[in-house]
């Protein structure tokens, strides 16, 4: 149940009143109300808006102590706003349903007024409150996730007048001035004292967000675009804000907001110019985001079949279906944003469907190239899938690194004069120059999904599957080299031990075998050696098969030794500036070794592709969970871990049953993946809701 609390403690808001005009009883629930005449108290107006925004219960708190009492009894997310906010109801609904994280604060671009907290935002996170180099002002409203409610209660109690207790801070950085992003974080009282606007003490709701930030709570920012939200201090400001609200067509603005603010070149100019009309139509006929995702998958599968069939007409039709499938891939997200129907399941499904669609298309291109007479069509498809997966692993871990660095600004700016600092500054300038040639070049050169699908469609329609695969591999390799090189330089400059903040063993996908091996230090070096050993084995296997011979037994055994050496780094500290590359190196090591086993054992190319495809689904599941900081899948232990899987494949190769080993492992891992998905998204949520009784 979602509780909304309107805090009417700021002097500018006045004392809250009920419709009858009598003073509101502290903590009393606010009943749903119809339209009110102009001049109604903002507390009542906000309470009615929170109802329309989806709050199950709405209450007015006269001060921070009453708010703390209400929050202490809450069992779900809590929405809090001051009584000086004038905004579209959609703004509050967007805050209440924001999928970016559990705790979200409204951030405005208005100039700060006396008593209002300024904030510095980076990568969508509020990294500092009452910031000297502020990028916005706190909008007077926030949503606090269930896990952060104790911190909200504590912040409210202390902001109401209790003495600060730095020892209670959950993060050591808050008690260590040398490592804290700002010395003010070592003393929560100082963060609550004076607003950056220099206008005296912060208001009550501003002290709340400052107190949460001072306690290390991860707060995401919800910016206002196209809609209107202003904090007001007198009747003139309120009248101006209400006039601004009335001047905007709320539904039209929400439809425009369904399109990402910053997207890639192809998506921006060749999809988003007309996809909102499809989004509007889907909303009217009642199709949900999941339904659109499924239709998109069907289009991609059909395109893959046509690419495999070959022939000019089939290739052109496949290209058209692939383009339409990508449009629908954008529409499902736009529809979720337009209707505000977000769910963890929907986000997970979107991630998995995107990768499945792309790799099925690679399979169709590989089959088509082989069918057209090119011997290594499947090999190119395998290379494209492996390259793209390893790229995505680096993207995910670099994002985690950058998010952690954003919360440690002192570390980031320690060497602003170095090459990493200069690259960071240059990147920031280019990103800020929206619409410029350099901006679009930067967004295009990294080969995002829209550009990949456009290249595949055009190349396949004009030149055939072989050219499409080669084009994807060439551009993908150049993009990987470009992004990898620049990110490596910037990461060395950041010096953030990102993998110390997450479960490294889980996201390395090590399994039981790795935990039983002796621990060795320098995990990145070991992972790279493992990947090089697998790559060398694959090259040797290709040469041996091409020459009509067999791969010497000692070659896969030596590669396996290197892989097990990489596994020994699982429990070593991943605190190096480049250790965010470890998971990607391990993925490359495992995939290349599996391909080498298949080649050396003369397994069918489609079987090798199928095995690696199932592995990518498993690893993208882990990636999606990392991005949402979720726990391991229900049957993660049953996937054995990459070292054990590699050992089993090596045994199969040495015994002369490589194809049987690959087929068995493919079927086993696919069944485990499907059962794990059912448990994670159907059975366990039903039990949590009380819909399924536990055995016994």
Coordinates of C-alpha atoms in Angstrom, one line a residue, residues 33 54 64 66 75 84 109 136 166 198 229 244 267 356-357 375 388 400 437 537 560 629 674:
X33 CA -12.6 15.0 -3.1
X54 CA -2.4 6.5 -7.3
X64 CA 8.2 16.3 11.0
X66 CA 4.0 13.4 13.0
X75 CA 4.2 -1.0 5.1
X84 CA 4.1 24.8 -1.4
X109 CA 15.4 23.9 -12.8
X136 CA 18.8 22.0 -9.8
X166 CA 27.3 10.4 12.7
X198 CA 21.5 31.8 1.5
X229 CA 5.9 22.2 -11.4
X244 CA 1.3 27.9 -16.3
X267 CA 15.7 6.1 -33.4
X356 CA 16.9 -12.7 -28.0
X357 CA 15.6 -10.9 -31.1
X375 CA 31.2 -21.9 -45.6
X388 CA 28.0 -8.1 -28.8
X400 CA 28.0 0.5 -12.4
X437 CA 27.3 17.2 -35.1
X537 CA 42.6 -22.9 -28.5
X560 CA 41.3 -25.4 -19.1
X629 CA 20.5 -4.6 -7.7
X674 CA 12.9 -21.6 -18.0

